mmCIF file of C-alpha atoms and ligand atoms in Angstrom:
data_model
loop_
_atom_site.group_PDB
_atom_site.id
_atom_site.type_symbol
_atom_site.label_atom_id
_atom_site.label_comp_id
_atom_site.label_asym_id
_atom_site.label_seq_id
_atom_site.Cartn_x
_atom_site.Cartn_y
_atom_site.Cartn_z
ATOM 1 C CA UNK A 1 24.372 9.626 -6.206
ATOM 2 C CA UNK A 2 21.339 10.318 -3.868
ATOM 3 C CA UNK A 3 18.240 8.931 -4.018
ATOM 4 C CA UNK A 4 16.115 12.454 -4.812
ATOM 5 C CA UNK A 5 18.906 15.512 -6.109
ATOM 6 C CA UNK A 6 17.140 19.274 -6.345
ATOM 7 C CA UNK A 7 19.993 20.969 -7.884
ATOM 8 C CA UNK A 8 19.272 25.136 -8.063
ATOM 9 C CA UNK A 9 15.866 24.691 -7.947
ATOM 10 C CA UNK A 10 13.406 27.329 -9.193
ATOM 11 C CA UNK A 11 9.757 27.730 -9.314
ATOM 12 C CA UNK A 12 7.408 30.509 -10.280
ATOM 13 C CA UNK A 13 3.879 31.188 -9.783
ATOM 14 C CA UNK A 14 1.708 34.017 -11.604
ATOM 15 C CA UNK A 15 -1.284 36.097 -10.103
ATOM 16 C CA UNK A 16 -3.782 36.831 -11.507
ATOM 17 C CA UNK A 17 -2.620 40.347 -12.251
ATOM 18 C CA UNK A 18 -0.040 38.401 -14.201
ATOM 19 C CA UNK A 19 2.682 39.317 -11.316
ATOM 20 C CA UNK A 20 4.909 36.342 -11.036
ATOM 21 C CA UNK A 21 6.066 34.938 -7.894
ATOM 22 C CA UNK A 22 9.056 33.102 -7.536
ATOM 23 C CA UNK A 23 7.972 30.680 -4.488
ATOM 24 C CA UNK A 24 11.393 28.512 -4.730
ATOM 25 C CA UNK A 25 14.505 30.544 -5.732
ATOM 26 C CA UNK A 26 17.245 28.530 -6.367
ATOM 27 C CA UNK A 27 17.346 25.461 -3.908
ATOM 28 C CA UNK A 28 19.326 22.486 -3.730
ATOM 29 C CA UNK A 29 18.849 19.377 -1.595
ATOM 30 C CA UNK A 30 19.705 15.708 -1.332
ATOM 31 C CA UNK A 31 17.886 12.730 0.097
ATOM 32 C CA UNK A 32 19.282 9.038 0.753
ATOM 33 C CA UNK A 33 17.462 5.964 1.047
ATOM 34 C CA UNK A 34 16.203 5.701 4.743
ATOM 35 C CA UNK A 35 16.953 8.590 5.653
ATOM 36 C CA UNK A 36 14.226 11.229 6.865
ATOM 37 C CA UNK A 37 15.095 15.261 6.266
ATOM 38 C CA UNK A 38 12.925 17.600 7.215
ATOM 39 C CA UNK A 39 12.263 20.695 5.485
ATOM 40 C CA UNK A 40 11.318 23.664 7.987
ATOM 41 C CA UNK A 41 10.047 27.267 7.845
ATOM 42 C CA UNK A 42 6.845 29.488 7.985
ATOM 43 C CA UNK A 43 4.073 29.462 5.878
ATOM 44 C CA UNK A 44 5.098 30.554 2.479
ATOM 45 C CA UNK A 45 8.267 30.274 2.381
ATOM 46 C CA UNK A 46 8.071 27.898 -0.922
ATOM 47 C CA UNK A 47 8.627 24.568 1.153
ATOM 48 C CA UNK A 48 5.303 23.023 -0.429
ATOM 49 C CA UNK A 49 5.959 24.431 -3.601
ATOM 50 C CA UNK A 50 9.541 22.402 -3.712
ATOM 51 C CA UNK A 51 7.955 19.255 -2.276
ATOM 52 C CA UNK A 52 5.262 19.237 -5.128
ATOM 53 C CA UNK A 53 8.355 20.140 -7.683
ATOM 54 C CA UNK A 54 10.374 17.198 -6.053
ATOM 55 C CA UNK A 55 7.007 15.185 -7.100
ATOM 56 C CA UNK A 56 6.601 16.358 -10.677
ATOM 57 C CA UNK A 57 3.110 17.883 -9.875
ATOM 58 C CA UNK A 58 4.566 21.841 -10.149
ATOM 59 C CA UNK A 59 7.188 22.426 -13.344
ATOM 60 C CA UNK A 60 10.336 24.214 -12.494
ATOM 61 C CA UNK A 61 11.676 27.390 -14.024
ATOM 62 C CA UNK A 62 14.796 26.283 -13.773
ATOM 63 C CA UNK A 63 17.644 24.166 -11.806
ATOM 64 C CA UNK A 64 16.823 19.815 -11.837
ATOM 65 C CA UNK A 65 15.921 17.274 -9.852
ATOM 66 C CA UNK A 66 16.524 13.299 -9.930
ATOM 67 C CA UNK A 67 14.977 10.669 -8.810
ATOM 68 C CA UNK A 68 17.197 7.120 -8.367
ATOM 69 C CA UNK A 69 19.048 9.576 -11.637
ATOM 70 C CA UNK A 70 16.449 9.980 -13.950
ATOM 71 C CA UNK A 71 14.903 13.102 -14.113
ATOM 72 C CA UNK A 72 11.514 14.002 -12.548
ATOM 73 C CA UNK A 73 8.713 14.697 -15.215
ATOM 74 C CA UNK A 74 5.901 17.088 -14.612
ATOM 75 C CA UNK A 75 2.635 15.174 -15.083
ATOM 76 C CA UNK A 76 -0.726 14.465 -13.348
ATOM 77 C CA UNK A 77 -0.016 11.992 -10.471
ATOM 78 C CA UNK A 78 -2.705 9.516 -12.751
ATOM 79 C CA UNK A 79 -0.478 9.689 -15.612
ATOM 80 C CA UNK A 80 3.195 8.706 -13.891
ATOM 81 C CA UNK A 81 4.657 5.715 -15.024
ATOM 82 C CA UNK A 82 5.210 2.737 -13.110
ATOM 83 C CA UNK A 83 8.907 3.999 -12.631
ATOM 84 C CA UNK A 84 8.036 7.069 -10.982
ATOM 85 C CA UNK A 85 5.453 5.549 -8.543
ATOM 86 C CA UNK A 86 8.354 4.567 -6.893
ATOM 87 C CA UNK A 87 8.567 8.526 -5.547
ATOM 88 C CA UNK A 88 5.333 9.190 -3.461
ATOM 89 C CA UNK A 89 3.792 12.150 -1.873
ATOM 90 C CA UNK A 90 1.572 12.175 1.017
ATOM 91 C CA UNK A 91 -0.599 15.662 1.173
ATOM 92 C CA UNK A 92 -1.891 17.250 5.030
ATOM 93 C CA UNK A 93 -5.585 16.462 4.089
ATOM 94 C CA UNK A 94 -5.924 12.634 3.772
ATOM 95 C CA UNK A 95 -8.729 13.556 2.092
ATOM 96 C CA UNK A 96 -6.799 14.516 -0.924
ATOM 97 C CA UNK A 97 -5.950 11.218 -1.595
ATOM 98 C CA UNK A 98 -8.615 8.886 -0.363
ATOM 99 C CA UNK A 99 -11.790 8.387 -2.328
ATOM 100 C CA UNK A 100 -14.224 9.038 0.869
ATOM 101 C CA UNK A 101 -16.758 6.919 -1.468
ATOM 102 C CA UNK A 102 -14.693 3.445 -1.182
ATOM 103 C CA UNK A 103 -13.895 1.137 1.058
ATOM 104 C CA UNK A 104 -10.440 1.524 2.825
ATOM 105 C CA UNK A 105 -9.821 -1.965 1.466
ATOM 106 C CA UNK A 106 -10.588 -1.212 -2.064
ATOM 107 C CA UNK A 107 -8.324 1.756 -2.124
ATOM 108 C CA UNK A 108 -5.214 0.454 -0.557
ATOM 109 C CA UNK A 109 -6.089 -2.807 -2.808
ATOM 110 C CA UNK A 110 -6.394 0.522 -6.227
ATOM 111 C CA UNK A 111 -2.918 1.507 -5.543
ATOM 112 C CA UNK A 112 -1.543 -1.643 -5.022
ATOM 113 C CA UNK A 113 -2.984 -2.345 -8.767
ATOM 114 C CA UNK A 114 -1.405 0.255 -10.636
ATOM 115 C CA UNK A 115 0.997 -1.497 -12.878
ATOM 116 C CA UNK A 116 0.685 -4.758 -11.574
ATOM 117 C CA UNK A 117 -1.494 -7.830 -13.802
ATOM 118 C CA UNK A 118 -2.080 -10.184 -10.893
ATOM 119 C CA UNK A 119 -5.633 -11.187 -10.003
ATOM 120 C CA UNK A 120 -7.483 -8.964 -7.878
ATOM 121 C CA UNK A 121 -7.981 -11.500 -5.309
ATOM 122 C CA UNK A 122 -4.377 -12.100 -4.670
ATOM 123 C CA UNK A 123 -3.947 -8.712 -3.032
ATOM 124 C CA UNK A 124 -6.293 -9.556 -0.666
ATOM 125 C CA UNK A 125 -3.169 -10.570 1.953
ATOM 126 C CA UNK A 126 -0.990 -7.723 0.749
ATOM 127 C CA UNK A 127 -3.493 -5.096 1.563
ATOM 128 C CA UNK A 128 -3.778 -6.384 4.699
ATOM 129 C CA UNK A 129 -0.123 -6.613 5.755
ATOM 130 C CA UNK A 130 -0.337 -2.882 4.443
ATOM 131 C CA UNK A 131 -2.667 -2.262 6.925
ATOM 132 C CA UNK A 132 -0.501 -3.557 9.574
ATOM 133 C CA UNK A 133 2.569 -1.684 8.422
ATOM 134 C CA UNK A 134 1.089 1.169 9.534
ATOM 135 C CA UNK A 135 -0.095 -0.430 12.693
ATOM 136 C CA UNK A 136 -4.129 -0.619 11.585
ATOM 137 C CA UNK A 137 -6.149 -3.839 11.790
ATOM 138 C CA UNK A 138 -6.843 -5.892 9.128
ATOM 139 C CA UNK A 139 -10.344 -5.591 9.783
ATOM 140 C CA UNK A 140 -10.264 -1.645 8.711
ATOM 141 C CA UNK A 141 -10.648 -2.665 5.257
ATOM 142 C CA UNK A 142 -14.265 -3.116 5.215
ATOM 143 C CA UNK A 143 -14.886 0.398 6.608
ATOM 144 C CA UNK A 144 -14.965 4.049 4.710
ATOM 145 C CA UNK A 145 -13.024 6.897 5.532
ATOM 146 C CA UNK A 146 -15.467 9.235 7.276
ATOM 147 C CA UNK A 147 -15.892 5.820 9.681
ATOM 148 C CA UNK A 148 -12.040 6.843 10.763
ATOM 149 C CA UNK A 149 -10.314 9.320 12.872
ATOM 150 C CA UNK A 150 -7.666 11.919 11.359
ATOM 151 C CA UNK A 151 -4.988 9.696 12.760
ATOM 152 C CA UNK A 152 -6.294 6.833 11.024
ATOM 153 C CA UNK A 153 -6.606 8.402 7.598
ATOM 154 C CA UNK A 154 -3.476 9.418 7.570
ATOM 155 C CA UNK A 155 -2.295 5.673 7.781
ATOM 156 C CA UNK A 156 -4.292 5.261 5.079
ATOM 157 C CA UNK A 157 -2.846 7.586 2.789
ATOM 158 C CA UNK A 158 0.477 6.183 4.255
ATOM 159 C CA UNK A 159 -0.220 2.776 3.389
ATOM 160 C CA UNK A 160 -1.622 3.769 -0.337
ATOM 161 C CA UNK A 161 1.845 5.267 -0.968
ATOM 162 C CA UNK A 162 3.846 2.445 0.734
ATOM 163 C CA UNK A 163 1.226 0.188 -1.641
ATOM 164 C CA UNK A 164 3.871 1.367 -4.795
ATOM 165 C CA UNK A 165 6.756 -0.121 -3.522
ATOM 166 C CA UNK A 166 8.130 3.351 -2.936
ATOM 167 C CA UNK A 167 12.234 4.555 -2.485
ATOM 168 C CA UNK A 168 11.177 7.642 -1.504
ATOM 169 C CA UNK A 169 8.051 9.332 0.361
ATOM 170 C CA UNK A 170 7.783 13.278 -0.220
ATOM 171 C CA UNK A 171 5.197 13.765 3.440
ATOM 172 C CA UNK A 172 3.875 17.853 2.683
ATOM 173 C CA UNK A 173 2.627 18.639 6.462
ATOM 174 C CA UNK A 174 1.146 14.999 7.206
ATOM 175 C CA UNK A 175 0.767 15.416 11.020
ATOM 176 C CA UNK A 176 -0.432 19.083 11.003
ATOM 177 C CA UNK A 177 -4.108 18.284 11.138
ATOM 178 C CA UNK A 178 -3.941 15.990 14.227
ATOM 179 C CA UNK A 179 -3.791 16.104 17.508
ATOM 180 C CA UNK A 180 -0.789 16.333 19.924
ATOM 181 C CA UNK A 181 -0.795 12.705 20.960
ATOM 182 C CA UNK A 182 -1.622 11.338 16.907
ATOM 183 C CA UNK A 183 1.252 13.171 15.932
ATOM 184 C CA UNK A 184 3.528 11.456 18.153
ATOM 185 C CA UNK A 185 2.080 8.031 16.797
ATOM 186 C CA UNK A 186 2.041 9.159 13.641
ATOM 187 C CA UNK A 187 6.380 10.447 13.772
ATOM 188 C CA UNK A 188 7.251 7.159 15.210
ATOM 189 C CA UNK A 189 5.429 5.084 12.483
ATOM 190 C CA UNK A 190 7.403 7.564 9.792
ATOM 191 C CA UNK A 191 10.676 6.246 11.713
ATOM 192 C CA UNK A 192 9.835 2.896 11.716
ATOM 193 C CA UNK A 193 8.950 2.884 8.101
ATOM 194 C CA UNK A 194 11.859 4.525 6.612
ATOM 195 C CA UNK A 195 14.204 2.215 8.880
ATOM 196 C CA UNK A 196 12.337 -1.097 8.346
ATOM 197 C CA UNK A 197 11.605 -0.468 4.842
ATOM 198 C CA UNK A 198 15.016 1.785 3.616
ATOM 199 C CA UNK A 199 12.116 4.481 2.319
ATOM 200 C CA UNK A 200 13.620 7.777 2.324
ATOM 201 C CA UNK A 201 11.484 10.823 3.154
ATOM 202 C CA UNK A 202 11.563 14.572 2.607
ATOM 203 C CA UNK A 203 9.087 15.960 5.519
ATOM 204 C CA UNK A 204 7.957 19.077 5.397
ATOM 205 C CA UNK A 205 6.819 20.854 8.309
ATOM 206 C CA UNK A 206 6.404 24.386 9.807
ATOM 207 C CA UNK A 207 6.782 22.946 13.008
ATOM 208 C CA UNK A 208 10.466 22.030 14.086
ATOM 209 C CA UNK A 209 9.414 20.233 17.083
ATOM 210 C CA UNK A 210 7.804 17.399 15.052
ATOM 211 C CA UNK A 211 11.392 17.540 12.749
ATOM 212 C CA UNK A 212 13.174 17.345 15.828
ATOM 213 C CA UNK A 213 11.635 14.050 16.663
ATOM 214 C CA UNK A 214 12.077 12.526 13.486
ATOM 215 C CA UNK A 215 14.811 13.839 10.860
ATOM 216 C CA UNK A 216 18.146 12.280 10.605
ATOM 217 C CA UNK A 217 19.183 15.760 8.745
ATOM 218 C CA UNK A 218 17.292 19.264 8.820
ATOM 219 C CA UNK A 219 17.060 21.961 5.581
ATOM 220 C CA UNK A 220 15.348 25.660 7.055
ATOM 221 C CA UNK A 221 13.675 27.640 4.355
ATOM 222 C CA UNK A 222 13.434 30.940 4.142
ATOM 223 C CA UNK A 223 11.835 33.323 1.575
ATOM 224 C CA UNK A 224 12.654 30.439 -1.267
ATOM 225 C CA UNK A 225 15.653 29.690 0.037
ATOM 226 C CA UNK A 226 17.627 27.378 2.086
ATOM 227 C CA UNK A 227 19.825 29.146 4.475
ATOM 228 C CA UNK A 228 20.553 26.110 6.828
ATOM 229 C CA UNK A 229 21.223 22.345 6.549
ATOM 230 C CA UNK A 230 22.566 20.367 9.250
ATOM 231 C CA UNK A 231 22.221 17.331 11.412
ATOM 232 C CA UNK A 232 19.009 17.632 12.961
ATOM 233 C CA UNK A 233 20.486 17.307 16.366
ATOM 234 C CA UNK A 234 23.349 19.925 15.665
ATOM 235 C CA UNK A 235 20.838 22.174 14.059
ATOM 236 C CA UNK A 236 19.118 22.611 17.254
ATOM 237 C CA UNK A 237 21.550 22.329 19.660
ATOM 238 C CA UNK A 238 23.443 25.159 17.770
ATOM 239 C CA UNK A 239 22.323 27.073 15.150
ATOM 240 C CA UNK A 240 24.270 28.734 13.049
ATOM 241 C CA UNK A 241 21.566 30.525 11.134
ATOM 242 C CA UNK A 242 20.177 33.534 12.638
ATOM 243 C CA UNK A 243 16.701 32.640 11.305
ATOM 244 C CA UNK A 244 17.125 28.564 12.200
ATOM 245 C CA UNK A 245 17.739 30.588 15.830
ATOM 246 C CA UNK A 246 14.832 32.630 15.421
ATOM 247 C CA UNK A 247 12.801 29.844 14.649
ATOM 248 C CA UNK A 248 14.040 27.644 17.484
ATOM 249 C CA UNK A 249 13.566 30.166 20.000
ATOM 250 C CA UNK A 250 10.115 30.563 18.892
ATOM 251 C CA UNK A 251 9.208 27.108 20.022
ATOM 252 C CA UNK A 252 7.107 27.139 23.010
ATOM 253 C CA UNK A 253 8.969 24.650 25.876
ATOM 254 C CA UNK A 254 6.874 22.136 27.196
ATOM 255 C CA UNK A 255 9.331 21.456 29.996
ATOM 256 C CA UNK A 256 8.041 24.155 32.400
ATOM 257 C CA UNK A 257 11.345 25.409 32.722
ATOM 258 C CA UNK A 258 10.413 29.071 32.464
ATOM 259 C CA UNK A 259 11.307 29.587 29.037
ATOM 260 C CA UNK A 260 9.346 32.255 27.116
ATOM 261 C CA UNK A 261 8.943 31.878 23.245
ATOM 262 C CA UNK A 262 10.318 34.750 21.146
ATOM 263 C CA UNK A 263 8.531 35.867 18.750
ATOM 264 C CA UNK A 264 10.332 36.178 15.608
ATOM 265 C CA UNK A 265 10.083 40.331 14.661
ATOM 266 C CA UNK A 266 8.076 41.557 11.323
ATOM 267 C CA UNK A 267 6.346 39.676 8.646
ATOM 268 C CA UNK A 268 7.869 37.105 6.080
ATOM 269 C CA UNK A 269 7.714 39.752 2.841
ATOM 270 C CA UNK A 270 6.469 39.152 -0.570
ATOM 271 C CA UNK A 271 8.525 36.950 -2.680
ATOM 272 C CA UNK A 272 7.330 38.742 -5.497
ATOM 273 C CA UNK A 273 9.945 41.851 -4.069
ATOM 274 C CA UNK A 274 12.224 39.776 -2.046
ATOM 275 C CA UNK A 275 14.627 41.825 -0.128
ATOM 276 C CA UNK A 276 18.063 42.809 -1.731
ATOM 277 C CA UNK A 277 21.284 40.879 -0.164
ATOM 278 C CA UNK A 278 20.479 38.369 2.401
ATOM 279 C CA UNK A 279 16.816 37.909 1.914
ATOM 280 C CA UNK A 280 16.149 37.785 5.877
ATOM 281 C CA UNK A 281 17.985 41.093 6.350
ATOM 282 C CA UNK A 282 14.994 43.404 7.368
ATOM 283 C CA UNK A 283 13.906 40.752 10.305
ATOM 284 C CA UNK A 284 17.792 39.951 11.173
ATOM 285 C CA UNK A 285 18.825 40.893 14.448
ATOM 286 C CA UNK A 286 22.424 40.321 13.763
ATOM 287 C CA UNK A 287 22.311 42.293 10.171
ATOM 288 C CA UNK A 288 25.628 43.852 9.178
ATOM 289 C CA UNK A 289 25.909 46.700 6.165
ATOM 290 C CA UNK A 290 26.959 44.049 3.539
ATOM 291 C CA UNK A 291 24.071 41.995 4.503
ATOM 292 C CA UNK A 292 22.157 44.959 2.787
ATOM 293 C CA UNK A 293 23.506 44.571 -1.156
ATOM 294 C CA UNK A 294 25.407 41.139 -1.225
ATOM 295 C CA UNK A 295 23.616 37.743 -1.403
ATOM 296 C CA UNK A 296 25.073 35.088 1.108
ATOM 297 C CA UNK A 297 25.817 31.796 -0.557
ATOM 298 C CA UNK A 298 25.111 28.241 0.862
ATOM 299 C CA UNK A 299 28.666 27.186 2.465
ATOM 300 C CA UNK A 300 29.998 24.393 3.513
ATOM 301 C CA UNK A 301 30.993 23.679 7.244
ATOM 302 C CA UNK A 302 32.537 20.912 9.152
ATOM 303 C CA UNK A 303 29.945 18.258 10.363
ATOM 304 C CA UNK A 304 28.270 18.242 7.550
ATOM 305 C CA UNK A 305 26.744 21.654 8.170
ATOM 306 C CA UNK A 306 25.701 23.845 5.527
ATOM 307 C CA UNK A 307 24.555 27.651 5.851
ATOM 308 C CA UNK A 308 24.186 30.877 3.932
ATOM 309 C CA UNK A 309 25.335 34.160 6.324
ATOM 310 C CA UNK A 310 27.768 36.560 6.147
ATOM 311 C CA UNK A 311 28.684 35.688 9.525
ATOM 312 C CA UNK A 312 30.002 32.448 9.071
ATOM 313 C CA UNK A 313 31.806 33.433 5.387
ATOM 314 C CA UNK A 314 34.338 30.290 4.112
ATOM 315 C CA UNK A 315 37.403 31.207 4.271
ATOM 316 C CA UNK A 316 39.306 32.620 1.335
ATOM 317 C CA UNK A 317 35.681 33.834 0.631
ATOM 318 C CA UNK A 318 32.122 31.978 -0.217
ATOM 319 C CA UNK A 319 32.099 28.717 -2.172
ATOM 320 C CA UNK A 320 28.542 26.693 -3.439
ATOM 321 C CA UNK A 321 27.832 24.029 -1.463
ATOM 322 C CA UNK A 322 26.520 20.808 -2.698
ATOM 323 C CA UNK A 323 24.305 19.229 -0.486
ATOM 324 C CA UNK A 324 23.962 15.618 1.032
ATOM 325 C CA UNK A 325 23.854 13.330 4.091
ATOM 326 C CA UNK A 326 26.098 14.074 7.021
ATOM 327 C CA UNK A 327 25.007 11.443 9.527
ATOM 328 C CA UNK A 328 24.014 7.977 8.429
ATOM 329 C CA UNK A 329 20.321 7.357 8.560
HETATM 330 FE FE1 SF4 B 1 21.623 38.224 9.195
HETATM 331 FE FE2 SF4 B 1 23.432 39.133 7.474
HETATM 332 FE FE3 SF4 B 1 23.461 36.576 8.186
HETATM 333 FE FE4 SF4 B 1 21.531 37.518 6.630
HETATM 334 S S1 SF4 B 1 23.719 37.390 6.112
HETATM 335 S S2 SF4 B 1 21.270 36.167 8.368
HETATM 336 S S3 SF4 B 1 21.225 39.572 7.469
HETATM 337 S S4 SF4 B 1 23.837 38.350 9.507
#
């Protein structure tokens, strides 16, 4: 049993001209404790909407997910029992999660609070060696957030989720806001953590350069899919995919070495009228007639690689693939 299991995962949206939009359709995915898998693909391609559904904050049309294998309720973050505090999300904007009002002290010492009956000034020491954890000093308690850099709240909002004793961080874009040289900082502490503490993480990112860096494993999403899962260094040293290829070939180098980014051809369509067949047909550069009609299933190859294109059919024909850790974290 993993830690976190999205089995056929669905979720729908509806406009406001009552259109409905189904943002995840049909994913499946497994986390382990300490290990880090990223989740990668352009903007709206339903990778936020599955890490809020992993969370509870989004319901799901259909398909389940478990956490430590008790199912994931849908309710306010306020309202989550102690239990599920255990599962964590950390949003882009720190400022979604830190009270700009308080002192960084007082809010690290909040979420340490939740459930617990101790005296207030016993956590005192703990929200300190919180503080360090995510390599601030214990000094930043006494200041407020707009006192910090970007960087620095996003420790914050790191060290209020690692104040709930968490298994299991769900991270929705937590280094996209900052700059080059924070991110870095930022990535290692997320390795650290997850291998000092055993905390798995699902990261999601649109940019597979940061994923590179830091997943043990690597899911691609496409159009509410996921069409690739692999070891994250297999995954880039040979994709399988042809979108995972698009993707990585889109990736400026910062090597100098001459090579030109590729820009990947036409626009992600509308999930609302997803494409028949393979959903990536229309943008595919390797698209065959059958890729037109028949829907490529998620198939298991050796190395722990999973992917979902006619080109690489199973033989004796297309079987489901469950997901789960290849590589030890
Ligand atoms: Fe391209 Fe066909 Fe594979 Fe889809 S199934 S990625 S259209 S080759």
């Amino acid at each position: 049993m993993s830690l976190l299991e999205l089995r056929d995962v669905e979720v729908v949206y509806q406009r406001r001209d009552g259109t409905l939009v189904p943002a995840v359709a049909g994913a499946s995915l497994d986390v382990n404790a300490g290990e880090i898998v990223g989740l990668v693909g352009e903007t709206g391609c339903g990778k936020s909407s599955l890490a809020k559904a992993a969370v509870g904050l989004v319901p799901v049309a259909s398909g389940s997910i478990t956490f430590e294998g008790r199912p994931v309720h849908v309710l306010g973050r306020r309202a989550r029992p102690v239990s599920e505090r255990r599962l964590q999300l950390v949003f882009q904007n720190p400022y979604e999660s830190i009270n700009p009002r308080r002192t960084v002290g007082a809010q690290v010492a909040d979420a340490f609070a939740i459930g617990r009956t101790q005296a207030r000034s016993s956590w005192r020491p703990r929200v300190e060696d919180l503080l360090r954890q995510v390599g601030l000093p214990a000094t930043m308690a006494r200041r407020f957030p707009h006192q910090l850099s970007g960087g620095q709240r996003q420790r914050i909002a790191i060290a209020r989720a690692l104040a709930a004793d968490p298994a299991m961080i769900v991270l929705d874009e937590p280094l996209s806001a900052l700059d080059a040289s924070v991110q870095a900082q930022v990535a290692n502490l997320l390795v650290e953590l997850a291998r000092n503490l055993h905390v798995g993480m699902l990261l999601i990112s649109h940019d597979l350069a940061i994923v590179r860096h830091v997943a043990h494993r690597t899911a691609v999403m496409y159009l509410g899919v996921i069409v690739e899962t692999a070891p994250t260094a297999d995954l880039w040293t040979a994709p399988m995919h042809p979108y995972t290829q698009a993707l990585i070939d889109s990736i400026p180098h910062a090597d100098g070495a001459g090579h030109l980014p590729v820009a990947l051809p036409g626009e992600i369509p509308d999930p609302a009228r997803p494409p028949s067949g393979c959903r990536f047909h229309p943008r595919c550069p390797r698209v065959m007639d059958r890729c037109l009609s028949e829907v490529p299933e998620l198939v298991a190859k050796d190395g722990g690689r999973r992917v979902a294109c006619w080109l690489h059919e199973a033989p004796g024909g297309a079987r489901r693939a469950a997901d789960g850790p290849s590589v030890a974290p």
